[in-house]
Short mmCIF file of C-alpha atoms in Angstrom, two decimals:
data_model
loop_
_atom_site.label_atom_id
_atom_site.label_comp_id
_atom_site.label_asym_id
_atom_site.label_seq_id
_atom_site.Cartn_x
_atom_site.Cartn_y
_atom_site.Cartn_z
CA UNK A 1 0.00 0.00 0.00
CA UNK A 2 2.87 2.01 0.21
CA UNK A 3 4.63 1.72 -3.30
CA UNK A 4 8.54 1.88 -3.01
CA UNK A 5 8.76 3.46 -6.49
CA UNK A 6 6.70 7.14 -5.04
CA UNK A 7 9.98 7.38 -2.77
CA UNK A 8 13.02 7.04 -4.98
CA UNK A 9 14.81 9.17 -7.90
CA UNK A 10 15.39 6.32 -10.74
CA UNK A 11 11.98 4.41 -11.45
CA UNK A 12 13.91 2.13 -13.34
CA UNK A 13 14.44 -0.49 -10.56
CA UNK A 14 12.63 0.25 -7.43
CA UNK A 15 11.99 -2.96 -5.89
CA UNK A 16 15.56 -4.65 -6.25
CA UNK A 17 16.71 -5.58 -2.90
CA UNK A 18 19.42 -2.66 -2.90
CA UNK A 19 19.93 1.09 -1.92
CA UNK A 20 18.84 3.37 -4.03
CA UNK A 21 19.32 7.23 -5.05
CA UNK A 22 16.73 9.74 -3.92
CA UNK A 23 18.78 12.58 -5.12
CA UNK A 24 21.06 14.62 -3.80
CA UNK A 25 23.85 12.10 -3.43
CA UNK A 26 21.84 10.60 -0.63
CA UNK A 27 19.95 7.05 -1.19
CA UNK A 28 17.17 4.76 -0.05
CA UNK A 29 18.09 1.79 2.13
CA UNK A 30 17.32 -1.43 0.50
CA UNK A 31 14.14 -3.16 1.35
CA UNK A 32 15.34 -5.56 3.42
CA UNK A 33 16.31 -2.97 5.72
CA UNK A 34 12.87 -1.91 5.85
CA UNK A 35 11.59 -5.32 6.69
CA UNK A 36 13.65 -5.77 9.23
CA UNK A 37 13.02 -2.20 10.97
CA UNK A 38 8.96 -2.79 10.55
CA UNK A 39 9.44 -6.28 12.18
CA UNK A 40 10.95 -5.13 14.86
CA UNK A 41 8.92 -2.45 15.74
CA UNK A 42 5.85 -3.87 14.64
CA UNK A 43 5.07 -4.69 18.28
CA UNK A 44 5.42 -1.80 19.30
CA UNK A 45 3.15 0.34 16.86
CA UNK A 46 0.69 -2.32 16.88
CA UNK A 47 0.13 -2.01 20.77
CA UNK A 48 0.33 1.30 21.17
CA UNK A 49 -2.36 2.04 17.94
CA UNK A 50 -4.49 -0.55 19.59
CA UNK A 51 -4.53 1.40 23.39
CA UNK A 52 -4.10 4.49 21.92
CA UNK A 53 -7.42 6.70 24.09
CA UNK A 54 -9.84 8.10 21.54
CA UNK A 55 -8.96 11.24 20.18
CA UNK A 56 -4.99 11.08 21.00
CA UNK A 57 -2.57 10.82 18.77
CA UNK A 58 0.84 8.44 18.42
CA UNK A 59 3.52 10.23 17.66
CA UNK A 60 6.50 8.90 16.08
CA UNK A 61 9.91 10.45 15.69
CA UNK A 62 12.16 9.23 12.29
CA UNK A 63 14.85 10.76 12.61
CA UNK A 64 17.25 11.32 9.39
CA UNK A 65 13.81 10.24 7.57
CA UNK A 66 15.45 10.27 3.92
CA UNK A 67 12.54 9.84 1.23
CA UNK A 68 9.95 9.37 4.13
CA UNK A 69 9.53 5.61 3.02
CA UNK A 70 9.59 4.11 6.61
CA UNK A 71 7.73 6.98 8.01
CA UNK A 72 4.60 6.44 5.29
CA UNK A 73 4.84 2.71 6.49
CA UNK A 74 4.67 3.38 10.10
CA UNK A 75 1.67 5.60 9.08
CA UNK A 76 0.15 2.95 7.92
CA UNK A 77 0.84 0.23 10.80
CA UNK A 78 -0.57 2.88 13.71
CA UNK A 79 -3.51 4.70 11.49
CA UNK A 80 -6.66 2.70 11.76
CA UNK A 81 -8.78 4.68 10.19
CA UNK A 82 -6.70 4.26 6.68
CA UNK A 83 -7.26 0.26 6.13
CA UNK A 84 -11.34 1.34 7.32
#
């Protein structure tokens, strides 16, 4: 739901398992990386959207963000009201 290729400079290739450019001589980490950074917060994000009171917000903190990949997918994971 969040498409790799929205997030990266080349289109040519964005779902090989490598880093890619996003411009400015800085890159994308590959998606692996990703994985492994949503599975291990995945726990996490999935308790605290789930207690989260009504009307409060989760706030999470990505710091050196890059394309705002990761971010968009932790969007996802704690937003309930997106897969509604």
């Amino acid at each position: 739901k969040v498409d790799r290729a929205n997030y990266i400079y080349h289109k040519t290739s964005p779902y090989t398992d490598a880093p890619s450019p996003i411009g400015y001589g800085q890159t994308i980490s590959a998606p692996h990386m990703h994985a492994h950074v949503l599975e291990e917060l995945l726990p996490t994000l999935i308790s605290a959207a789930s207690s989260k009171e009504e009307g409060k917000q989760i706030s999470i903190l990505d710091v050196g963000c890059g394309s705002g990949y990761l971010t968009a997918c932790f969007g996802r994971i704690v937003d309930r009201k997106i897969d509604s």
